[in-house]
Amino acid sequence: MKGILVVLDGMGDLPSRQLNDKTPLESAEMPNLNFLAARGEMGLMHPVKLGFVPESDEAIVSIFGNRQIDSTRGQLEARGADLKLTRGDLAFRVNFATIDSMEEGNIIDRRAGRTLTTEEAKELSKSLNKINMSVKFVFKPTIQHRAALVFKGGFSDNISGNDSIYTKGKSIQEDKVKYCKPLDEDENSQYSANIANEFIEKAYEVLDRHPVNQERRKKGLLPANYLMIRGAGIEVPKLKIYRKWASVAYMPLEIGFAKMSGMTVYSFDYPPLKGLDAYQNLHDGLKKACDFAEKTINKIKGNFDYVYVHIKETDLPGHDNKPIEKKLMFEYIDKTLFKFIRRFAPPNKIKVVVIGDHSTPCKLKRHSADPVPVLFYNDSELKEKHFSEAEAAKGKLGVISGNDLLRKVGFDK
Ligand code: ZN
Ligand code: ZN
């Protein structure tokens, strides 16, 4: 093995008052990451380009050297969720969300309070799959509030989703639900948008009065009564192929991306969300992910040149404005996964790259265009360093674009 690439989702942040005006990365105790940083180079990276606010799919597509491709999200999510697609099938990424009512259309929570259990999501999905539509479709819940939706047939994907939060590199957060709209004059785009809107309205009828949601209301929880869909896609995204790579991934998007990039994917089943504590579930997931990454790297290190490990949990405290949680997650990953990776330091000749796919600053509660720190361990001369946004800004690697990262660090396909 020649290299390990670790992506900590949403890693970059801004100073936070709860952390004495430090970022989560700056205030975290990370002896192992700092060990690697002290023997390498740091820099900053614009995952897509300067000023662009990326969604995870746009970021990762760019970091693996692909030019910008529209409409990858739904396709990657659906393929990562193991749905079989044929050309023309229209795939979306879906969130179970909460709105006050279809008439008012106010978004209360984009993730139904992050308390939707795996069992509840399954129950709701059973009912959703019985909706009467003029076209065939499949709805599949994945992890927590996430799901994939596919309409079977010959559709257009040149339509918007029904949430405005991330569109083509800008983040505009509005708290009103939207309709899916055709983005061109094509009749099929109008038709495709109509089908999506019809499904969303019918889904609301089913979900709002569903026994699962009545039960949730009784417990004082937000009902998962609305579907937010995005990332319409009808074609297999044509991505660069990385045959010498293995990937440790467990979220549908990252699994789909790694598969479509020709990597061998190693995955595990995410622990089901059972109780009300979404963060307990995240910690369980993070623990499982770090353990699994370690075991997998040990097992396959003779078989592949590179390993790409994607850790998702670190993105979520940013969305929820929980800087202390985020800091604790970095500390946990440091003392588990990076303690293990550190063992590959000399005499082994393995290079290690640690990046975020984008910044998710706690105080903004969403992705931002702030560049992410890059750590490139290459066993160079020893310097005293802490892996953080501010230190990375002074680093030897300079400011790079996501598209150039793998070339700069010498990781090939
Ligand atoms: Zn991300
Ligand atoms: Zn995010």
PDB file of N, CA and C in Angstrom, residues 127-221:
ATOM      1  N   SER A 127     -45.761   2.214   3.606  1.00  0.00           N
ATOM      2  CA  SER A 127     -46.971   2.917   3.171  1.00  0.00           C
ATOM      3  C   SER A 127     -46.689   3.772   1.934  1.00  0.00           C
ATOM      4  N   LEU A 128     -45.525   4.403   1.905  1.00  0.00           N
ATOM      5  CA  LEU A 128     -45.195   5.250   0.744  1.00  0.00           C
ATOM      6  C   LEU A 128     -45.145   4.414  -0.536  1.00  0.00           C
ATOM      7  N   ASN A 129     -44.643   3.206  -0.431  1.00  0.00           N
ATOM      8  CA  ASN A 129     -44.532   2.368  -1.631  1.00  0.00           C
ATOM      9  C   ASN A 129     -45.886   1.899  -2.149  1.00  0.00           C
ATOM     10  N   LYS A 130     -46.963   2.135  -1.367  1.00  0.00           N
ATOM     11  CA  LYS A 130     -48.310   1.746  -1.826  1.00  0.00           C
ATOM     12  C   LYS A 130     -49.037   2.913  -2.491  1.00  0.00           C
ATOM     13  N   ILE A 131     -48.424   4.070  -2.536  1.00  0.00           N
ATOM     14  CA  ILE A 131     -49.077   5.234  -3.168  1.00  0.00           C
ATOM     15  C   ILE A 131     -49.404   4.904  -4.623  1.00  0.00           C
ATOM     16  N   ASN A 132     -50.575   5.340  -5.029  1.00  0.00           N
ATOM     17  CA  ASN A 132     -51.026   5.066  -6.391  1.00  0.00           C
ATOM     18  C   ASN A 132     -50.529   6.156  -7.339  1.00  0.00           C
ATOM     19  N   MET A 133     -49.626   5.776  -8.219  1.00  0.00           N
ATOM     20  CA  MET A 133     -49.094   6.724  -9.207  1.00  0.00           C
ATOM     21  C   MET A 133     -49.272   6.108 -10.604  1.00  0.00           C
ATOM     22  N   SER A 134     -49.220   6.951 -11.616  1.00  0.00           N
ATOM     23  CA  SER A 134     -49.347   6.424 -12.987  1.00  0.00           C
ATOM     24  C   SER A 134     -48.025   5.823 -13.479  1.00  0.00           C
ATOM     25  N   VAL A 135     -46.963   6.006 -12.709  1.00  0.00           N
ATOM     26  CA  VAL A 135     -45.660   5.428 -13.082  1.00  0.00           C
ATOM     27  C   VAL A 135     -45.176   4.524 -11.954  1.00  0.00           C
ATOM     28  N   LYS A 136     -44.274   3.611 -12.287  1.00  0.00           N
ATOM     29  CA  LYS A 136     -43.689   2.758 -11.251  1.00  0.00           C
ATOM     30  C   LYS A 136     -42.624   3.536 -10.486  1.00  0.00           C
ATOM     31  N   PHE A 137     -42.484   3.215  -9.226  1.00  0.00           N
ATOM     32  CA  PHE A 137     -41.448   3.881  -8.435  1.00  0.00           C
ATOM     33  C   PHE A 137     -41.015   2.984  -7.279  1.00  0.00           C
ATOM     34  N   VAL A 138     -39.858   3.281  -6.721  1.00  0.00           N
ATOM     35  CA  VAL A 138     -39.369   2.589  -5.531  1.00  0.00           C
ATOM     36  C   VAL A 138     -38.889   3.628  -4.537  1.00  0.00           C
ATOM     37  N   PHE A 139     -39.303   3.475  -3.295  1.00  0.00           N
ATOM     38  CA  PHE A 139     -38.840   4.352  -2.224  1.00  0.00           C
ATOM     39  C   PHE A 139     -38.079   3.480  -1.232  1.00  0.00           C
ATOM     40  N   LYS A 140     -36.827   3.836  -0.934  1.00  0.00           N
ATOM     41  CA  LYS A 140     -36.050   2.996  -0.011  1.00  0.00           C
ATOM     42  C   LYS A 140     -35.391   3.830   1.085  1.00  0.00           C
ATOM     43  N   PRO A 141     -35.768   3.556   2.344  1.00  0.00           N
ATOM     44  CA  PRO A 141     -35.110   4.272   3.438  1.00  0.00           C
ATOM     45  C   PRO A 141     -33.677   3.754   3.587  1.00  0.00           C
ATOM     46  N   THR A 142     -32.740   4.628   3.995  1.00  0.00           N
ATOM     47  CA  THR A 142     -31.357   4.163   4.150  1.00  0.00           C
ATOM     48  C   THR A 142     -30.909   4.299   5.595  1.00  0.00           C
ATOM     49  N   ILE A 143     -30.375   5.459   5.974  1.00  0.00           N
ATOM     50  CA  ILE A 143     -29.880   5.630   7.341  1.00  0.00           C
ATOM     51  C   ILE A 143     -30.552   6.848   7.969  1.00  0.00           C
ATOM     52  N   GLN A 144     -31.054   6.682   9.188  1.00  0.00           N
ATOM     53  CA  GLN A 144     -31.771   7.740   9.911  1.00  0.00           C
ATOM     54  C   GLN A 144     -32.863   8.370   9.040  1.00  0.00           C
ATOM     55  N   HIS A 145     -32.760   9.684   8.772  1.00  0.00           N
ATOM     56  CA  HIS A 145     -33.835  10.381   8.034  1.00  0.00           C
ATOM     57  C   HIS A 145     -33.641  10.294   6.525  1.00  0.00           C
ATOM     58  N   ARG A 146     -32.642   9.530   6.080  1.00  0.00           N
ATOM     59  CA  ARG A 146     -32.289   9.539   4.658  1.00  0.00           C
ATOM     60  C   ARG A 146     -32.971   8.419   3.874  1.00  0.00           C
ATOM     61  N   ALA A 147     -33.208   8.704   2.599  1.00  0.00           N
ATOM     62  CA  ALA A 147     -33.823   7.694   1.735  1.00  0.00           C
ATOM     63  C   ALA A 147     -33.470   7.980   0.286  1.00  0.00           C
ATOM     64  N   ALA A 148     -33.769   7.010  -0.577  1.00  0.00           N
ATOM     65  CA  ALA A 148     -33.603   7.207  -2.012  1.00  0.00           C
ATOM     66  C   ALA A 148     -34.940   6.924  -2.684  1.00  0.00           C
ATOM     67  N   LEU A 149     -35.206   7.645  -3.766  1.00  0.00           N
ATOM     68  CA  LEU A 149     -36.468   7.516  -4.493  1.00  0.00           C
ATOM     69  C   LEU A 149     -36.164   7.410  -5.982  1.00  0.00           C
ATOM     70  N   VAL A 150     -36.773   6.427  -6.635  1.00  0.00           N
ATOM     71  CA  VAL A 150     -36.551   6.256  -8.075  1.00  0.00           C
ATOM     72  C   VAL A 150     -37.889   6.105  -8.790  1.00  0.00           C
ATOM     73  N   PHE A 151     -38.114   6.925  -9.824  1.00  0.00           N
ATOM     74  CA  PHE A 151     -39.253   6.737 -10.719  1.00  0.00           C
ATOM     75  C   PHE A 151     -38.762   5.969 -11.939  1.00  0.00           C
ATOM     76  N   LYS A 152     -39.452   4.879 -12.279  1.00  0.00           N
ATOM     77  CA  LYS A 152     -39.005   4.030 -13.381  1.00  0.00           C
ATOM     78  C   LYS A 152     -39.569   4.536 -14.709  1.00  0.00           C
ATOM     79  N   GLY A 153     -38.701   4.653 -15.698  1.00  0.00           N
ATOM     80  CA  GLY A 153     -39.180   5.065 -17.014  1.00  0.00           C
ATOM     81  C   GLY A 153     -38.269   6.065 -17.674  1.00  0.00           C
ATOM     82  N   GLY A 154     -38.734   6.722 -18.696  1.00  0.00           N
ATOM     83  CA  GLY A 154     -37.897   7.662 -19.441  1.00  0.00           C
ATOM     84  C   GLY A 154     -38.156   9.102 -19.034  1.00  0.00           C
ATOM     85  N   PHE A 155     -37.399   9.573 -18.059  1.00  0.00           N
ATOM     86  CA  PHE A 155     -37.654  10.912 -17.524  1.00  0.00           C
ATOM     87  C   PHE A 155     -36.569  11.906 -17.926  1.00  0.00           C
ATOM     88  N   SER A 156     -36.809  13.158 -17.605  1.00  0.00           N
ATOM     89  CA  SER A 156     -35.780  14.199 -17.717  1.00  0.00           C
ATOM     90  C   SER A 156     -35.282  14.489 -16.305  1.00  0.00           C
ATOM     91  N   ASP A 157     -33.980  14.726 -16.159  1.00  0.00           N
ATOM     92  CA  ASP A 157     -33.484  15.103 -14.826  1.00  0.00           C
ATOM     93  C   ASP A 157     -33.184  16.590 -14.752  1.00  0.00           C
ATOM     94  N   ASN A 158     -33.623  17.310 -15.762  1.00  0.00           N
ATOM     95  CA  ASN A 158     -33.361  18.746 -15.715  1.00  0.00           C
ATOM     96  C   ASN A 158     -34.478  19.448 -14.939  1.00  0.00           C
ATOM     97  N   ILE A 159     -34.613  19.037 -13.688  1.00  0.00           N
ATOM     98  CA  ILE A 159     -35.627  19.630 -12.809  1.00  0.00           C
ATOM     99  C   ILE A 159     -35.000  19.910 -11.444  1.00  0.00           C
ATOM    100  N   SER A 160     -35.568  20.872 -10.758  1.00  0.00           N
ATOM    101  CA  SER A 160     -35.040  21.215  -9.438  1.00  0.00           C
ATOM    102  C   SER A 160     -35.637  20.278  -8.398  1.00  0.00           C
ATOM    103  N   GLY A 161     -35.053  20.259  -7.209  1.00  0.00           N
ATOM    104  CA  GLY A 161     -35.663  19.559  -6.082  1.00  0.00           C
ATOM    105  C   GLY A 161     -36.691  20.476  -5.435  1.00  0.00           C
ATOM    106  N   ASN A 162     -37.210  20.086  -4.287  1.00  0.00           N
ATOM    107  CA  ASN A 162     -38.204  20.943  -3.627  1.00  0.00           C
ATOM    108  C   ASN A 162     -37.649  21.634  -2.386  1.00  0.00           C
ATOM    109  N   ASP A 163     -36.306  21.671  -2.282  1.00  0.00           N
ATOM    110  CA  ASP A 163     -35.689  22.447  -1.199  1.00  0.00           C
ATOM    111  C   ASP A 163     -34.644  23.345  -1.838  1.00  0.00           C
ATOM    112  N   SER A 164     -34.514  24.542  -1.287  1.00  0.00           N
ATOM    113  CA  SER A 164     -33.633  25.507  -1.943  1.00  0.00           C
ATOM    114  C   SER A 164     -32.243  25.559  -1.335  1.00  0.00           C
ATOM    115  N   ILE A 165     -31.977  24.706  -0.329  1.00  0.00           N
ATOM    116  CA  ILE A 165     -30.787  24.980   0.488  1.00  0.00           C
ATOM    117  C   ILE A 165     -29.461  24.993  -0.274  1.00  0.00           C
ATOM    118  N   TYR A 166     -29.195  23.992  -1.099  1.00  0.00           N
ATOM    119  CA  TYR A 166     -27.941  24.046  -1.860  1.00  0.00           C
ATOM    120  C   TYR A 166     -28.257  23.970  -3.343  1.00  0.00           C
ATOM    121  N   THR A 167     -27.986  25.020  -4.060  1.00  0.00           N
ATOM    122  CA  THR A 167     -28.162  24.906  -5.496  1.00  0.00           C
ATOM    123  C   THR A 167     -26.955  25.459  -6.213  1.00  0.00           C
ATOM    124  N   LYS A 168     -26.315  24.591  -6.948  1.00  0.00           N
ATOM    125  CA  LYS A 168     -25.196  24.957  -7.804  1.00  0.00           C
ATOM    126  C   LYS A 168     -24.207  25.906  -7.132  1.00  0.00           C
ATOM    127  N   GLY A 169     -23.734  25.474  -5.976  1.00  0.00           N
ATOM    128  CA  GLY A 169     -22.652  26.196  -5.342  1.00  0.00           C
ATOM    129  C   GLY A 169     -23.056  27.374  -4.482  1.00  0.00           C
ATOM    130  N   LYS A 170     -24.348  27.682  -4.431  1.00  0.00           N
ATOM    131  CA  LYS A 170     -24.784  28.759  -3.533  1.00  0.00           C
ATOM    132  C   LYS A 170     -25.664  28.140  -2.474  1.00  0.00           C
ATOM    133  N   SER A 171     -25.600  28.704  -1.284  1.00  0.00           N
ATOM    134  CA  SER A 171     -26.483  28.164  -0.275  1.00  0.00           C
ATOM    135  C   SER A 171     -27.476  29.236   0.137  1.00  0.00           C
ATOM    136  N   ILE A 172     -28.713  28.997  -0.197  1.00  0.00           N
ATOM    137  CA  ILE A 172     -29.777  29.943   0.142  1.00  0.00           C
ATOM    138  C   ILE A 172     -30.768  29.139   0.954  1.00  0.00           C
ATOM    139  N   GLN A 173     -30.902  29.489   2.192  1.00  0.00           N
ATOM    140  CA  GLN A 173     -31.809  28.719   3.026  1.00  0.00           C
ATOM    141  C   GLN A 173     -33.118  29.470   3.187  1.00  0.00           C
ATOM    142  N   GLU A 174     -34.191  28.876   2.663  1.00  0.00           N
ATOM    143  CA  GLU A 174     -35.504  29.466   2.844  1.00  0.00           C
ATOM    144  C   GLU A 174     -36.332  28.466   3.607  1.00  0.00           C
ATOM    145  N   ASP A 175     -37.250  28.960   4.408  1.00  0.00           N
ATOM    146  CA  ASP A 175     -37.983  28.017   5.223  1.00  0.00           C
ATOM    147  C   ASP A 175     -39.385  27.747   4.722  1.00  0.00           C
ATOM    148  N   LYS A 176     -39.554  27.853   3.412  1.00  0.00           N
ATOM    149  CA  LYS A 176     -40.827  27.498   2.775  1.00  0.00           C
ATOM    150  C   LYS A 176     -40.584  26.340   1.818  1.00  0.00           C
ATOM    151  N   VAL A 177     -41.527  25.425   1.766  1.00  0.00           N
ATOM    152  CA  VAL A 177     -41.367  24.337   0.811  1.00  0.00           C
ATOM    153  C   VAL A 177     -41.564  24.884  -0.605  1.00  0.00           C
ATOM    154  N   LYS A 178     -40.961  24.187  -1.537  1.00  0.00           N
ATOM    155  CA  LYS A 178     -41.006  24.608  -2.940  1.00  0.00           C
ATOM    156  C   LYS A 178     -41.605  23.476  -3.771  1.00  0.00           C
ATOM    157  N   TYR A 179     -41.923  23.789  -4.996  1.00  0.00           N
ATOM    158  CA  TYR A 179     -42.280  22.727  -5.932  1.00  0.00           C
ATOM    159  C   TYR A 179     -41.060  22.404  -6.775  1.00  0.00           C
ATOM    160  N   CYS A 180     -40.982  21.181  -7.258  1.00  0.00           N
ATOM    161  CA  CYS A 180     -39.945  20.846  -8.230  1.00  0.00           C
ATOM    162  C   CYS A 180     -40.309  21.577  -9.524  1.00  0.00           C
ATOM    163  N   LYS A 181     -39.304  22.155 -10.155  1.00  0.00           N
ATOM    164  CA  LYS A 181     -39.581  22.927 -11.375  1.00  0.00           C
ATOM    165  C   LYS A 181     -38.743  22.411 -12.538  1.00  0.00           C
ATOM    166  N   PRO A 182     -39.297  22.464 -13.739  1.00  0.00           N
ATOM    167  CA  PRO A 182     -38.473  22.132 -14.906  1.00  0.00           C
ATOM    168  C   PRO A 182     -37.428  23.221 -15.089  1.00  0.00           C
ATOM    169  N   LEU A 183     -36.222  22.841 -15.499  1.00  0.00           N
ATOM    170  CA  LEU A 183     -35.169  23.843 -15.678  1.00  0.00           C
ATOM    171  C   LEU A 183     -34.936  24.148 -17.159  1.00  0.00           C
ATOM    172  N   ASP A 184     -35.772  23.580 -18.013  1.00  0.00           N
ATOM    173  CA  ASP A 184     -35.725  23.936 -19.436  1.00  0.00           C
ATOM    174  C   ASP A 184     -37.144  23.873 -20.001  1.00  0.00           C
ATOM    175  N   GLU A 185     -37.264  24.093 -21.309  1.00  0.00           N
ATOM    176  CA  GLU A 185     -38.583  24.176 -21.934  1.00  0.00           C
ATOM    177  C   GLU A 185     -39.124  22.803 -22.328  1.00  0.00           C
ATOM    178  N   ASP A 186     -38.275  21.793 -22.192  1.00  0.00           N
ATOM    179  CA  ASP A 186     -38.633  20.453 -22.638  1.00  0.00           C
ATOM    180  C   ASP A 186     -39.916  19.941 -21.968  1.00  0.00           C
ATOM    181  N   GLU A 187     -40.774  19.338 -22.775  1.00  0.00           N
ATOM    182  CA  GLU A 187     -42.028  18.804 -22.245  1.00  0.00           C
ATOM    183  C   GLU A 187     -41.783  17.733 -21.191  1.00  0.00           C
ATOM    184  N   ASN A 188     -40.769  16.915 -21.467  1.00  0.00           N
ATOM    185  CA  ASN A 188     -40.474  15.832 -20.531  1.00  0.00           C
ATOM    186  C   ASN A 188     -40.014  16.370 -19.172  1.00  0.00           C
ATOM    187  N   SER A 189     -39.348  17.518 -19.168  1.00  0.00           N
ATOM    188  CA  SER A 189     -38.926  18.107 -17.895  1.00  0.00           C
ATOM    189  C   SER A 189     -40.149  18.558 -17.102  1.00  0.00           C
ATOM    190  N   GLN A 190     -41.109  19.152 -17.794  1.00  0.00           N
ATOM    191  CA  GLN A 190     -42.349  19.571 -17.131  1.00  0.00           C
ATOM    192  C   GLN A 190     -43.067  18.338 -16.564  1.00  0.00           C
ATOM    193  N   TYR A 191     -43.136  17.291 -17.393  1.00  0.00           N
ATOM    194  CA  TYR A 191     -43.794  16.048 -16.985  1.00  0.00           C
ATOM    195  C   TYR A 191     -43.083  15.442 -15.759  1.00  0.00           C
ATOM    196  N   SER A 192     -41.761  15.407 -15.812  1.00  0.00           N
ATOM    197  CA  SER A 192     -40.989  14.812 -14.718  1.00  0.00           C
ATOM    198  C   SER A 192     -41.190  15.591 -13.418  1.00  0.00           C
ATOM    199  N   ALA A 193     -41.210  16.912 -13.525  1.00  0.00           N
ATOM    200  CA  ALA A 193     -41.438  17.745 -12.342  1.00  0.00           C
ATOM    201  C   ALA A 193     -42.846  17.499 -11.803  1.00  0.00           C
ATOM    202  N   ASN A 194     -43.823  17.367 -12.708  1.00  0.00           N
ATOM    203  CA  ASN A 194     -45.204  17.104 -12.270  1.00  0.00           C
ATOM    204  C   ASN A 194     -45.303  15.798 -11.492  1.00  0.00           C
ATOM    205  N   ILE A 195     -44.644  14.767 -12.011  1.00  0.00           N
ATOM    206  CA  ILE A 195     -44.680  13.462 -11.335  1.00  0.00           C
ATOM    207  C   ILE A 195     -44.074  13.581  -9.931  1.00  0.00           C
ATOM    208  N   ALA A 196     -42.936  14.253  -9.852  1.00  0.00           N
ATOM    209  CA  ALA A 196     -42.266  14.410  -8.549  1.00  0.00           C
ATOM    210  C   ALA A 196     -43.176  15.174  -7.583  1.00  0.00           C
ATOM    211  N   ASN A 197     -43.795  16.259  -8.060  1.00  0.00           N
ATOM    212  CA  ASN A 197     -44.678  17.054  -7.193  1.00  0.00           C
ATOM    213  C   ASN A 197     -45.910  16.255  -6.761  1.00  0.00           C
ATOM    214  N   GLU A 198     -46.454  15.494  -7.686  1.00  0.00           N
ATOM    215  CA  GLU A 198     -47.624  14.674  -7.362  1.00  0.00           C
ATOM    216  C   GLU A 198     -47.262  13.679  -6.246  1.00  0.00           C
ATOM    217  N   PHE A 199     -46.081  13.068  -6.388  1.00  0.00           N
ATOM    218  CA  PHE A 199     -45.665  12.099  -5.380  1.00  0.00           C
ATOM    219  C   PHE A 199     -45.485  12.765  -4.014  1.00  0.00           C
ATOM    220  N   ILE A 200     -44.873  13.936  -4.020  1.00  0.00           N
ATOM    221  CA  ILE A 200     -44.620  14.627  -2.742  1.00  0.00           C
ATOM    222  C   ILE A 200     -45.933  14.985  -2.051  1.00  0.00           C
ATOM    223  N   GLU A 201     -46.922  15.433  -2.832  1.00  0.00           N
ATOM    224  CA  GLU A 201     -48.226  15.773  -2.231  1.00  0.00           C
ATOM    225  C   GLU A 201     -48.921  14.537  -1.684  1.00  0.00           C
ATOM    226  N   LYS A 202     -48.900  13.470  -2.467  1.00  0.00           N
ATOM    227  CA  LYS A 202     -49.543  12.239  -1.999  1.00  0.00           C
ATOM    228  C   LYS A 202     -48.806  11.676  -0.776  1.00  0.00           C
ATOM    229  N   ALA A 203     -47.491  11.818  -0.786  1.00  0.00           N
ATOM    230  CA  ALA A 203     -46.697  11.327   0.349  1.00  0.00           C
ATOM    231  C   ALA A 203     -47.074  12.092   1.619  1.00  0.00           C
ATOM    232  N   TYR A 204     -47.293  13.387   1.478  1.00  0.00           N
ATOM    233  CA  TYR A 204     -47.691  14.181   2.652  1.00  0.00           C
ATOM    234  C   TYR A 204     -48.995  13.647   3.233  1.00  0.00           C
ATOM    235  N   GLU A 205     -49.971  13.364   2.339  1.00  0.00           N
ATOM    236  CA  GLU A 205     -51.266  12.837   2.799  1.00  0.00           C
ATOM    237  C   GLU A 205     -51.073  11.545   3.592  1.00  0.00           C
ATOM    238  N   VAL A 206     -50.214  10.679   3.068  1.00  0.00           N
ATOM    239  CA  VAL A 206     -49.963   9.386   3.722  1.00  0.00           C
ATOM    240  C   VAL A 206     -49.229   9.590   5.049  1.00  0.00           C
ATOM    241  N   LEU A 207     -48.208  10.443   5.012  1.00  0.00           N
ATOM    242  CA  LEU A 207     -47.317  10.565   6.175  1.00  0.00           C
ATOM    243  C   LEU A 207     -47.973  11.336   7.315  1.00  0.00           C
ATOM    244  N   ASP A 208     -48.658  12.419   6.985  1.00  0.00           N
ATOM    245  CA  ASP A 208     -49.134  13.311   8.044  1.00  0.00           C
ATOM    246  C   ASP A 208     -50.060  12.596   9.024  1.00  0.00           C
ATOM    247  N   ARG A 209     -50.908  11.687   8.507  1.00  0.00           N
ATOM    248  CA  ARG A 209     -51.828  11.020   9.441  1.00  0.00           C
ATOM    249  C   ARG A 209     -51.403   9.583   9.753  1.00  0.00           C
ATOM    250  N   HIS A 210     -50.220   9.234   9.360  1.00  0.00           N
ATOM    251  CA  HIS A 210     -49.736   7.856   9.577  1.00  0.00           C
ATOM    252  C   HIS A 210     -49.627   7.548  11.075  1.00  0.00           C
ATOM    253  N   PRO A 211     -50.033   6.337  11.479  1.00  0.00           N
ATOM    254  CA  PRO A 211     -49.936   5.970  12.904  1.00  0.00           C
ATOM    255  C   PRO A 211     -48.547   6.218  13.507  1.00  0.00           C
ATOM    256  N   VAL A 212     -47.498   6.003  12.723  1.00  0.00           N
ATOM    257  CA  VAL A 212     -46.142   6.256  13.235  1.00  0.00           C
ATOM    258  C   VAL A 212     -46.007   7.723  13.656  1.00  0.00           C
ATOM    259  N   ASN A 213     -46.546   8.611  12.858  1.00  0.00           N
ATOM    260  CA  ASN A 213     -46.446  10.031  13.181  1.00  0.00           C
ATOM    261  C   ASN A 213     -47.406  10.459  14.283  1.00  0.00           C
ATOM    262  N   GLN A 214     -48.577   9.799  14.340  1.00  0.00           N
ATOM    263  CA  GLN A 214     -49.483  10.103  15.456  1.00  0.00           C
ATOM    264  C   GLN A 214     -48.802   9.738  16.767  1.00  0.00           C
ATOM    265  N   GLU A 215     -48.139   8.598  16.737  1.00  0.00           N
ATOM    266  CA  GLU A 215     -47.402   8.138  17.914  1.00  0.00           C
ATOM    267  C   GLU A 215     -46.285   9.123  18.253  1.00  0.00           C
ATOM    268  N   ARG A 216     -45.587   9.595  17.247  1.00  0.00           N
ATOM    269  CA  ARG A 216     -44.489  10.549  17.474  1.00  0.00           C
ATOM    270  C   ARG A 216     -45.014  11.854  18.091  1.00  0.00           C
ATOM    271  N   ARG A 217     -46.129  12.331  17.576  1.00  0.00           N
ATOM    272  CA  ARG A 217     -46.703  13.569  18.137  1.00  0.00           C
ATOM    273  C   ARG A 217     -47.030  13.383  19.622  1.00  0.00           C
ATOM    274  N   LYS A 218     -47.605  12.221  19.941  1.00  0.00           N
ATOM    275  CA  LYS A 218     -47.960  11.942  21.340  1.00  0.00           C
ATOM    276  C   LYS A 218     -46.730  12.014  22.243  1.00  0.00           C
ATOM    277  N   LYS A 219     -45.607  11.567  21.697  1.00  0.00           N
ATOM    278  CA  LYS A 219     -44.366  11.576  22.495  1.00  0.00           C
ATOM    279  C   LYS A 219     -43.688  12.943  22.460  1.00  0.00           C
ATOM    280  N   GLY A 220     -44.318  13.903  21.797  1.00  0.00           N
ATOM    281  CA  GLY A 220     -43.705  15.237  21.706  1.00  0.00           C
ATOM    282  C   GLY A 220     -42.608  15.317  20.659  1.00  0.00           C
ATOM    283  N   LEU A 221     -42.603  14.378  19.716  1.00  0.00           N
ATOM    284  CA  LEU A 221     -41.576  14.402  18.661  1.00  0.00           C
ATOM    285  C   LEU A 221     -42.138  14.996  17.379  1.00  0.00           C
TER     286      LEU A 221
END
